[in-house]
Short mmCIF file of C-alpha atoms in Angstrom, two decimals:
data_model
loop_
_atom_site.label_atom_id
_atom_site.label_comp_id
_atom_site.label_asym_id
_atom_site.label_seq_id
_atom_site.Cartn_x
_atom_site.Cartn_y
_atom_site.Cartn_z
CA MET A 21 -6.54 16.59 -13.97
CA LYS A 22 -2.88 15.89 -13.37
CA LYS A 23 -1.56 12.57 -14.60
CA LEU A 24 1.11 10.95 -12.49
CA PHE A 25 2.96 9.27 -15.34
CA LYS A 26 3.78 11.24 -18.47
CA GLY A 27 6.14 10.63 -21.35
CA PRO A 28 9.09 8.37 -20.50
CA ALA A 29 7.94 7.77 -16.95
CA LYS A 30 4.79 6.12 -18.20
CA PHE A 31 6.78 3.72 -20.32
CA VAL A 32 8.95 2.84 -17.35
CA TRP A 33 5.79 1.87 -15.48
CA ILE A 34 4.69 -0.21 -18.45
CA ALA A 35 8.00 -2.02 -18.64
CA VAL A 36 8.38 -2.63 -14.95
CA LEU A 37 4.86 -3.70 -14.06
CA ALA A 38 4.61 -6.02 -17.03
CA LEU A 39 7.71 -7.86 -15.93
CA LEU A 40 6.80 -8.57 -12.32
CA ILE A 41 7.02 -12.13 -11.13
CA VAL A 42 5.27 -13.96 -8.35
CA ALA A 43 7.40 -15.55 -5.69
CA GLY A 44 6.33 -18.10 -3.11
CA CYS A 45 5.05 -16.65 0.16
CA SER A 46 7.83 -16.35 2.69
CA ASP A 47 7.48 -17.21 6.34
CA ASP A 48 6.14 -14.28 8.35
CA GLY A 49 9.23 -14.41 10.55
CA SER A 50 9.39 -13.27 14.12
CA SER A 51 10.69 -10.42 16.18
CA GLU A 52 14.40 -10.78 16.78
CA ASP A 53 16.07 -9.19 19.80
CA ASP A 54 13.42 -6.75 20.96
CA GLY A 55 15.71 -5.29 23.60
CA SER A 56 16.81 -1.69 23.67
CA SER A 57 19.83 -0.31 21.87
CA ASP A 58 21.78 0.55 25.04
CA ASP A 59 24.89 -1.02 23.56
CA ALA A 60 24.74 0.96 20.31
CA THR A 61 28.10 2.60 19.69
CA ALA A 62 28.09 6.31 19.03
CA ASN A 63 30.46 6.77 16.09
CA ASP A 64 32.54 9.62 14.74
CA GLY A 65 31.16 9.71 11.20
CA LYS A 66 32.36 6.21 10.34
CA VAL A 67 30.04 3.31 9.57
CA ASN A 68 30.41 1.11 12.64
CA GLY A 69 28.65 0.30 15.89
CA THR A 70 25.19 -1.20 16.31
CA LEU A 71 22.44 -0.62 13.74
CA GLU A 72 18.84 -1.47 14.62
CA ILE A 73 16.39 -2.07 11.77
CA GLN A 74 12.63 -2.48 12.14
CA TYR A 75 10.64 -4.00 9.29
CA PHE A 76 7.14 -5.36 8.99
CA VAL A 77 6.78 -8.87 7.56
CA GLY A 78 3.56 -9.46 5.65
CA GLY A 79 2.62 -10.37 2.10
CA TYR A 80 6.08 -9.58 0.73
CA GLY A 81 7.78 -11.99 3.14
CA ASP A 82 11.22 -11.40 4.64
CA SER A 83 13.66 -13.24 2.36
CA TRP A 84 14.65 -10.03 0.54
CA TRP A 85 15.44 -8.30 3.82
CA LYS A 86 17.56 -11.24 4.93
CA GLU A 87 19.63 -11.15 1.75
CA VAL A 88 20.09 -7.37 1.76
CA ILE A 89 21.05 -7.25 5.44
CA GLY A 90 23.46 -10.13 4.92
CA ASP A 91 25.17 -8.28 2.07
CA PHE A 92 25.26 -5.07 4.11
CA LYS A 93 27.07 -6.91 6.91
CA GLU A 94 29.68 -8.13 4.43
CA LYS A 95 30.31 -4.59 3.17
CA TYR A 96 30.34 -3.08 6.66
CA PRO A 97 31.85 -5.74 8.95
CA ASP A 98 32.23 -3.22 11.79
CA VAL A 99 28.44 -2.85 12.03
CA GLU A 100 26.38 -5.17 14.22
CA VAL A 101 22.86 -5.33 12.80
CA LYS A 102 19.93 -6.04 15.09
CA GLU A 103 16.72 -6.95 13.27
CA HIS A 104 13.28 -6.31 14.73
CA ALA A 105 10.85 -8.02 12.38
CA GLY A 106 7.56 -9.86 12.16
CA PRO A 107 3.87 -9.45 11.39
CA ASN A 108 3.22 -7.69 14.74
CA ILE A 109 6.42 -5.70 14.93
CA ASN A 110 4.72 -2.29 14.82
CA GLU A 111 2.88 -3.00 18.05
CA GLU A 112 5.86 -4.74 19.64
CA MET A 113 8.10 -1.73 19.02
CA ARG A 114 5.56 0.97 19.88
CA SER A 115 6.88 1.51 23.40
CA ARG A 116 10.39 2.01 22.03
CA TRP A 117 9.15 4.84 19.78
CA VAL A 118 7.02 6.43 22.49
CA SER A 119 9.86 6.38 25.01
CA GLY A 120 12.30 8.05 22.61
CA ASP A 121 14.43 4.93 22.10
CA PRO A 122 13.53 3.93 18.53
CA PRO A 123 15.48 1.70 16.14
CA ASP A 124 17.67 3.55 13.66
CA VAL A 125 15.91 2.50 10.44
CA VAL A 126 12.24 1.71 9.97
CA TYR A 127 10.31 0.24 7.05
CA ILE A 128 6.83 1.72 7.42
CA ASP A 129 4.19 -0.83 6.44
CA GLY A 130 1.45 -2.93 7.97
CA ALA A 131 -1.20 -2.45 10.62
CA GLY A 132 -0.24 -0.10 13.43
CA SER A 133 2.07 2.04 11.30
CA SER A 134 1.47 5.52 9.89
CA GLU A 135 4.10 7.52 8.05
CA THR A 136 2.17 10.78 8.37
CA GLN A 137 1.56 10.24 12.08
CA MET A 138 5.27 9.63 12.62
CA VAL A 139 6.10 12.86 10.77
CA GLU A 140 3.53 14.78 12.80
CA ASP A 141 4.96 13.34 16.01
CA GLY A 142 8.51 14.37 15.07
CA GLN A 143 9.75 10.77 15.00
CA LEU A 144 11.40 10.79 11.56
CA MET A 145 14.60 12.48 10.43
CA ASP A 146 14.40 15.28 7.87
CA LEU A 147 16.10 13.79 4.80
CA THR A 148 15.44 16.72 2.44
CA ASP A 149 19.03 17.85 1.96
CA TRP A 150 20.74 14.49 2.43
CA VAL A 151 18.70 12.68 -0.23
CA LYS A 152 19.85 15.20 -2.83
CA GLU A 153 23.35 13.73 -2.51
CA LEU A 154 22.31 10.15 -3.26
CA GLU A 155 22.67 8.55 -6.69
CA VAL A 156 21.61 5.32 -8.39
CA ASP A 157 24.11 4.29 -11.04
CA GLY A 158 25.14 7.89 -11.61
CA THR A 159 21.60 9.29 -11.58
CA PRO A 160 20.26 11.33 -8.66
CA LEU A 161 18.01 9.14 -6.52
CA MET A 162 15.29 11.79 -6.53
CA ASP A 163 15.18 11.49 -10.33
CA SER A 164 15.16 7.67 -10.18
CA PHE A 165 11.90 7.16 -8.29
CA ILE A 166 8.84 6.00 -10.22
CA VAL A 167 6.79 8.03 -7.74
CA PRO A 168 8.51 10.76 -5.69
CA PRO A 169 8.60 10.76 -1.88
CA SER A 170 5.70 12.09 0.16
CA ASP A 171 5.75 15.88 0.33
CA TYR A 172 5.26 17.45 3.75
CA ASP A 173 5.31 21.18 2.99
CA GLY A 174 8.44 20.74 0.89
CA LYS A 175 10.17 18.41 3.33
CA VAL A 176 11.17 14.75 2.77
CA TYR A 177 11.04 12.46 5.80
CA SER A 178 10.89 9.05 4.09
CA LEU A 179 11.99 7.40 0.86
CA PRO A 180 9.42 5.26 -1.01
CA LEU A 181 10.86 1.75 -1.17
CA VAL A 182 7.95 -0.32 -2.50
CA PHE A 183 5.62 0.63 -5.34
CA ASP A 184 2.18 -0.97 -5.20
CA THR A 185 -1.39 -0.14 -6.08
CA TRP A 186 -4.72 -1.22 -4.67
CA GLY A 187 -7.47 -2.64 -6.84
CA THR A 188 -10.25 -5.21 -6.92
CA TRP A 189 -9.49 -8.89 -7.46
CA TYR A 190 -11.64 -11.68 -8.91
CA ASP A 191 -11.23 -15.27 -10.10
CA LYS A 192 -10.95 -15.05 -13.86
CA ALA A 193 -11.62 -18.76 -14.40
CA TRP A 194 -14.76 -18.66 -12.24
CA PHE A 195 -16.04 -15.62 -14.09
CA ASP A 196 -15.43 -17.27 -17.47
CA GLU A 197 -17.19 -20.42 -16.30
CA ASN A 198 -20.29 -18.52 -15.24
CA GLY A 199 -20.31 -15.89 -17.96
CA TRP A 200 -20.07 -13.01 -15.49
CA GLU A 201 -19.05 -9.65 -16.91
CA VAL A 202 -15.83 -8.11 -15.61
CA PRO A 203 -16.97 -4.61 -14.59
CA SER A 204 -15.44 -1.42 -15.91
CA ASP A 205 -17.58 1.14 -14.03
CA PHE A 206 -19.95 1.30 -11.09
CA GLU A 207 -23.04 0.51 -13.14
CA SER A 208 -21.55 -2.71 -14.50
CA PHE A 209 -20.06 -3.47 -11.06
CA MET A 210 -23.53 -3.45 -9.53
CA SER A 211 -24.93 -5.48 -12.42
CA THR A 212 -22.25 -8.16 -12.12
CA MET A 213 -22.64 -8.37 -8.35
CA GLY A 214 -26.37 -8.86 -8.87
CA SER A 215 -25.71 -11.75 -11.25
CA ILE A 216 -23.24 -13.34 -8.84
CA GLN A 217 -25.63 -13.00 -5.92
CA GLU A 218 -28.37 -14.69 -7.92
CA ASP A 219 -26.25 -17.42 -9.53
CA ALA A 220 -23.96 -18.35 -6.63
CA ASP A 221 -26.16 -17.33 -3.69
CA ILE A 222 -23.34 -15.41 -2.00
CA ALA A 223 -22.59 -11.83 -1.02
CA PRO A 224 -20.33 -10.86 -3.94
CA PHE A 225 -18.06 -8.38 -2.14
CA VAL A 226 -15.84 -8.92 0.90
CA THR A 227 -13.20 -6.88 2.70
CA THR A 228 -11.68 -6.76 6.16
CA GLY A 229 -13.59 -4.92 8.86
CA LYS A 230 -10.70 -5.31 11.28
CA TYR A 231 -8.62 -3.10 9.01
CA PRO A 232 -11.12 -0.74 7.31
CA TYR A 233 -8.30 1.10 5.57
CA TYR A 234 -8.32 -1.72 3.00
CA PHE A 235 -11.65 -0.42 1.75
CA LEU A 236 -10.70 3.22 2.29
CA ARG A 237 -7.52 2.97 0.25
CA GLY A 238 -8.59 0.21 -2.14
CA VAL A 239 -12.05 1.50 -3.05
CA LEU A 240 -12.66 5.04 -1.80
CA TYR A 241 -9.34 6.60 -2.82
CA PRO A 242 -9.77 5.66 -6.50
CA ALA A 243 -13.43 6.62 -6.24
CA PHE A 244 -12.47 10.07 -4.99
CA GLY A 245 -9.87 10.35 -7.75
CA ALA A 246 -12.47 9.46 -10.37
CA ALA A 247 -14.98 11.88 -8.85
CA GLY A 248 -12.74 14.90 -8.31
CA GLY A 249 -9.19 14.19 -9.42
CA ASP A 250 -6.03 14.88 -7.43
CA GLU A 251 -7.65 17.95 -5.86
CA LEU A 252 -10.42 15.98 -4.15
CA LEU A 253 -8.08 13.14 -3.21
CA THR A 254 -5.65 15.59 -1.61
CA SER A 255 -8.36 17.49 0.26
CA VAL A 256 -9.90 14.41 1.89
CA ILE A 257 -6.50 12.98 2.87
CA LYS A 258 -5.50 16.28 4.48
CA GLY A 259 -8.92 16.68 6.10
CA GLU A 260 -9.44 20.12 4.59
CA GLU A 261 -12.54 22.04 5.60
CA GLY A 262 -15.60 21.02 3.59
CA ALA A 263 -13.87 18.14 1.78
CA TRP A 264 -15.66 15.23 3.46
CA SER A 265 -19.05 16.96 3.34
CA SER A 266 -18.68 17.93 -0.33
CA ASP A 267 -21.19 16.83 -2.94
CA ALA A 268 -18.52 14.75 -4.68
CA VAL A 269 -17.77 12.73 -1.53
CA LEU A 270 -21.45 12.28 -0.75
CA GLU A 271 -22.00 10.93 -4.26
CA VAL A 272 -19.27 8.35 -3.72
CA MET A 273 -20.63 7.34 -0.33
CA LYS A 274 -24.12 6.93 -1.79
CA LYS A 275 -22.60 4.27 -4.06
CA VAL A 276 -21.26 2.44 -1.01
CA GLU A 277 -24.67 2.72 0.60
CA GLU A 278 -26.24 1.28 -2.56
CA MET A 279 -23.92 -1.72 -2.37
CA GLN A 280 -24.86 -2.28 1.26
CA LYS A 281 -28.61 -1.97 0.72
CA ALA A 282 -28.47 -4.44 -2.16
CA GLY A 283 -26.84 -7.01 0.14
CA TYR A 284 -23.69 -7.15 -1.97
CA ILE A 285 -21.29 -6.54 0.95
CA ASP A 286 -20.73 -9.63 3.09
CA GLU A 287 -22.54 -8.82 6.34
CA GLY A 288 -19.85 -10.69 8.31
CA PHE A 289 -16.98 -8.55 7.01
CA GLY A 290 -16.75 -6.57 10.25
CA ALA A 291 -15.31 -9.55 12.13
CA LEU A 292 -12.77 -10.53 9.44
CA ASN A 293 -9.09 -9.69 9.39
CA HIS A 294 -7.29 -9.35 6.08
CA THR A 295 -6.19 -12.98 5.71
CA GLN A 296 -9.64 -14.30 6.67
CA SER A 297 -11.32 -12.12 4.07
CA GLN A 298 -8.73 -13.19 1.48
CA MET A 299 -9.34 -16.85 2.32
CA ASN A 300 -13.07 -16.35 1.87
CA PHE A 301 -12.32 -14.90 -1.55
CA LEU A 302 -10.12 -17.86 -2.50
CA LEU A 303 -12.83 -20.31 -1.39
CA HIS A 304 -15.50 -18.54 -3.49
CA LYS A 305 -17.48 -17.46 -0.46
CA ASN A 306 -17.20 -14.05 -2.12
CA ALA A 307 -16.22 -12.94 -5.60
CA PHE A 308 -14.60 -9.49 -5.26
CA ILE A 309 -12.00 -8.22 -2.77
CA PRO A 310 -9.95 -4.99 -2.65
CA VAL A 311 -6.24 -5.70 -1.99
CA GLY A 312 -2.84 -4.62 -3.29
CA PHE A 313 -0.47 -6.57 -5.51
CA TRP A 314 0.86 -8.56 -2.56
CA LEU A 315 -2.26 -10.79 -2.54
CA PRO A 316 -0.92 -13.66 -4.72
CA ASN A 317 2.34 -13.84 -2.77
CA GLU A 318 0.69 -13.64 0.64
CA MET A 319 -1.88 -16.35 -0.16
CA SER A 320 0.29 -18.57 -2.35
CA LYS A 321 0.09 -21.52 0.06
CA ASP A 322 -3.72 -21.40 0.13
CA LYS A 323 -4.57 -20.71 -3.51
CA PRO A 324 -6.79 -23.36 -5.14
CA GLU A 325 -5.08 -24.84 -8.16
CA ASP A 326 -7.74 -23.78 -10.64
CA LEU A 327 -8.11 -20.19 -9.43
CA GLN A 328 -6.83 -17.59 -11.89
CA TYR A 329 -6.18 -14.16 -10.42
CA GLY A 330 -7.85 -11.28 -12.21
CA PHE A 331 -7.24 -7.65 -11.27
CA ILE A 332 -9.05 -4.43 -12.12
CA PRO A 333 -8.87 -0.90 -10.74
CA SER A 334 -11.78 -0.66 -8.30
CA PRO A 335 -14.78 0.13 -10.56
CA MET A 336 -16.35 3.05 -8.70
CA ASN A 337 -16.14 5.41 -11.67
CA ASP A 338 -19.21 6.45 -13.63
CA ALA A 339 -20.01 4.86 -16.99
CA GLY A 340 -18.01 6.40 -19.80
CA GLU A 341 -15.28 7.61 -17.46
CA PRO A 342 -11.86 5.93 -17.09
CA MET A 343 -11.20 3.69 -14.12
CA ALA A 344 -8.93 5.14 -11.42
CA VAL A 345 -5.64 3.95 -9.95
CA VAL A 346 -3.89 5.52 -6.95
CA PRO A 347 -0.29 4.29 -6.44
CA ASP A 348 0.47 3.09 -2.93
CA LEU A 349 3.99 3.36 -1.53
CA ARG A 350 5.78 1.73 1.40
CA PRO A 351 8.66 3.89 2.61
CA LEU A 352 11.97 3.52 4.40
CA ALA A 353 12.91 6.14 6.99
CA ILE A 354 15.48 7.01 9.63
CA ALA A 355 14.45 7.83 13.19
CA GLU A 356 14.98 11.42 14.33
CA GLU A 357 16.49 10.02 17.54
CA ALA A 358 18.55 7.33 15.83
CA GLU A 359 21.49 6.17 17.95
CA ASN A 360 23.60 5.48 14.86
CA PRO A 361 22.57 7.87 12.06
CA GLU A 362 25.72 7.25 10.00
CA ALA A 363 25.10 3.51 9.77
CA ALA A 364 21.40 4.18 9.14
CA LYS A 365 22.21 6.44 6.21
CA ALA A 366 24.68 3.91 4.87
CA PHE A 367 22.02 1.18 4.97
CA VAL A 368 19.36 3.29 3.24
CA GLU A 369 21.83 4.27 0.52
CA PHE A 370 22.90 0.62 0.20
CA VAL A 371 19.31 -0.53 -0.40
CA PHE A 372 18.35 1.84 -3.21
CA THR A 373 20.14 0.19 -6.11
CA LYS A 374 18.91 -1.49 -9.27
CA GLU A 375 20.56 -4.72 -8.11
CA TYR A 376 18.38 -4.90 -5.02
CA ALA A 377 15.37 -3.68 -6.96
CA THR A 378 15.74 -6.69 -9.23
CA LEU A 379 16.14 -8.99 -6.25
CA PHE A 380 13.05 -7.47 -4.65
CA SER A 381 10.95 -8.52 -7.62
CA GLU A 382 12.44 -12.00 -7.54
CA HIS A 383 11.75 -12.42 -3.83
CA THR A 384 8.34 -10.77 -3.54
CA GLY A 385 6.57 -10.57 -6.89
CA ALA A 386 6.33 -6.79 -6.43
CA ILE A 387 8.58 -3.90 -7.40
CA MET A 388 10.83 -1.39 -5.74
CA ASN A 389 10.08 2.23 -6.52
CA LEU A 390 12.95 2.67 -9.00
CA LYS A 391 12.81 3.41 -12.71
CA GLY A 392 14.89 1.62 -15.32
CA VAL A 393 15.11 -1.77 -13.63
CA ASP A 394 15.57 -4.43 -16.33
CA LEU A 395 13.65 -7.61 -15.51
CA SER A 396 13.53 -8.86 -19.09
CA SER A 397 15.40 -12.07 -18.27
CA ASN A 398 12.66 -13.15 -15.84
CA GLU A 399 10.34 -15.63 -17.54
CA ASN A 400 7.64 -16.16 -14.90
CA VAL A 401 5.33 -13.29 -15.77
CA PRO A 402 1.88 -13.93 -14.23
CA GLN A 403 -1.01 -13.45 -16.59
CA TYR A 404 -2.94 -11.20 -14.22
CA LEU A 405 -0.06 -8.70 -14.28
CA ILE A 406 0.11 -8.77 -18.06
CA ASP A 407 -3.62 -8.08 -18.19
CA ALA A 408 -3.41 -5.42 -15.48
CA ASN A 409 -0.50 -3.75 -17.25
CA ALA A 410 -2.40 -3.53 -20.53
CA MET A 411 -5.43 -2.09 -18.77
CA ILE A 412 -3.63 0.37 -16.50
CA ASN A 413 -1.65 1.83 -19.38
CA ASP A 414 -4.63 2.32 -21.67
CA PRO A 415 -5.51 6.03 -21.19
CA GLU A 416 -9.02 5.39 -22.47
CA LYS A 417 -9.61 2.91 -19.67
CA VAL A 418 -7.51 4.08 -16.72
CA GLN A 419 -6.49 7.40 -15.17
CA ILE A 420 -3.71 7.48 -12.56
CA TYR A 421 -4.06 9.85 -9.61
CA HIS A 422 -1.53 10.92 -7.01
CA LYS A 423 -2.08 11.41 -3.28
CA PRO A 424 0.21 13.93 -1.51
CA HIS A 425 1.08 11.57 1.35
CA PRO A 426 -0.70 8.92 3.44
CA MET A 427 -3.61 9.99 5.63
CA SER A 428 -2.74 10.59 9.27
CA ALA A 429 -3.86 7.82 11.62
CA ASP A 430 -5.55 10.51 13.73
CA LEU A 431 -7.93 11.11 10.84
CA GLU A 432 -7.99 7.66 9.27
CA THR A 433 -9.13 5.92 12.46
CA PRO A 434 -12.39 7.84 13.02
CA ILE A 435 -13.10 7.88 9.29
CA SER A 436 -12.65 4.10 9.22
CA ASN A 437 -14.98 3.61 12.18
CA SER A 438 -17.73 5.57 10.46
CA LEU A 439 -17.06 3.68 7.23
CA VAL A 440 -17.66 0.33 8.91
CA SER A 441 -20.93 1.67 10.33
CA LEU A 442 -22.05 2.71 6.86
CA MET A 443 -21.09 -0.63 5.32
CA LEU A 444 -23.01 -2.46 8.04
CA GLY A 445 -26.07 -0.34 7.35
CA ASN A 446 -26.02 1.34 10.76
CA ILE A 447 -25.77 4.88 9.36
CA SER A 448 -26.68 6.54 6.07
CA ALA A 449 -24.34 8.14 3.55
CA GLU A 450 -25.48 11.55 4.78
CA GLU A 451 -24.69 10.62 8.36
CA PHE A 452 -21.31 9.28 7.29
CA VAL A 453 -20.22 12.55 5.67
CA GLU A 454 -21.38 14.46 8.76
CA GLU A 455 -19.28 12.22 11.01
CA ALA A 456 -16.32 12.37 8.64
CA GLU A 457 -16.45 16.16 8.43
CA ALA A 458 -16.59 16.37 12.23
CA ALA A 459 -13.58 14.04 12.47
CA ALA A 460 -11.68 16.20 9.98
CA LYS A 461 -12.45 19.33 12.00
CA GLU A 462 -11.21 17.69 15.19
CA TYR A 463 -8.08 16.56 13.35
CA ARG A 464 -7.37 20.08 12.05
CA ASN A 465 -7.87 21.56 15.52
CA SER A 466 -5.38 19.10 16.98
CA GLN A 467 -2.61 20.13 14.64
#
């Protein structure tokens, strides 16, 4: 199986992840000036006129964006920047995209956004040739990414700004207090959840049913990687014929069914959004939750003082096999119908520097997708990241897998609906793979 990080790249990941810091959770912010860009000035190749930027505000906050945009304005005083931001910005701006009047630059993250769907709908500019001209401190940008951009048949439509990874979180102090084993495979995962259910009288596992992709990306993706490597992961994401009805996928879904039948999945998860499920986790109403590395920052105001974050790759792998990690990227893109493409390109180029990568870590407690960023002067290194770093970079414990690009929303939505039904016990694993295969066929026929 192909490993994502080899040689020097692996050591970059070790250095960068180990040196992450946790910042306080920023205000979610709000949408600013949601009007159209009728007054955008068409320019003649110069960086001027009106530049509209859309960015989702969630667990990473918005303070980094504010600083970067402020600096960009200083460098390009002839550009008027209009920000469209907030936790619901994807829905608020949907009509602009549908009507062919999108903002110039978009950060693709959060509910209601889909990079692959936007590519399929022809909404994003082809950056393949342009990105080859960009450099970071004298090094080609394409050689500076920790993980390369999504590949759409050899074309590049977005540049991965944020590097993250999903996994399963637990309260290390609570586990130590109760003597619960931190699982390393599915067998020990089930055993530990049984102990927690008996000792604490709770459903050990919680996730958000409002956004089923948390479970899909945080649990199933690594499970598919562990079961069939990059090949299986790629085939299910692309909806290839026979992928979802394969024996390997059925085996994974039987594990989910086993969790449900044992009563380990909180039966109320279907009504929870992501912050509600995370709050239940913090309050010890549940013990395990699949989330990305933004969790501590997003919930910093609600964290009990004695809770100690613990992180493991979701333990869906078989005993004796390494745990699986699938990197998760949040990209920056330019609209195909951008009113001001020159200013948009200037902003994207402005963002991808080591200076702003360092600031991103300071503001968010996460990392930008750039190699060689020195964070050694930062002293606030959270213990959970130190532990996660040691685990993730132990090849005997963890294997890293690579998805080709995000799953299209046209496929992810029906898959997610069937997944919720399975996790509620309304359908069997066999029925799930039948529904998923049918959804994949419909998706392929629509392309």
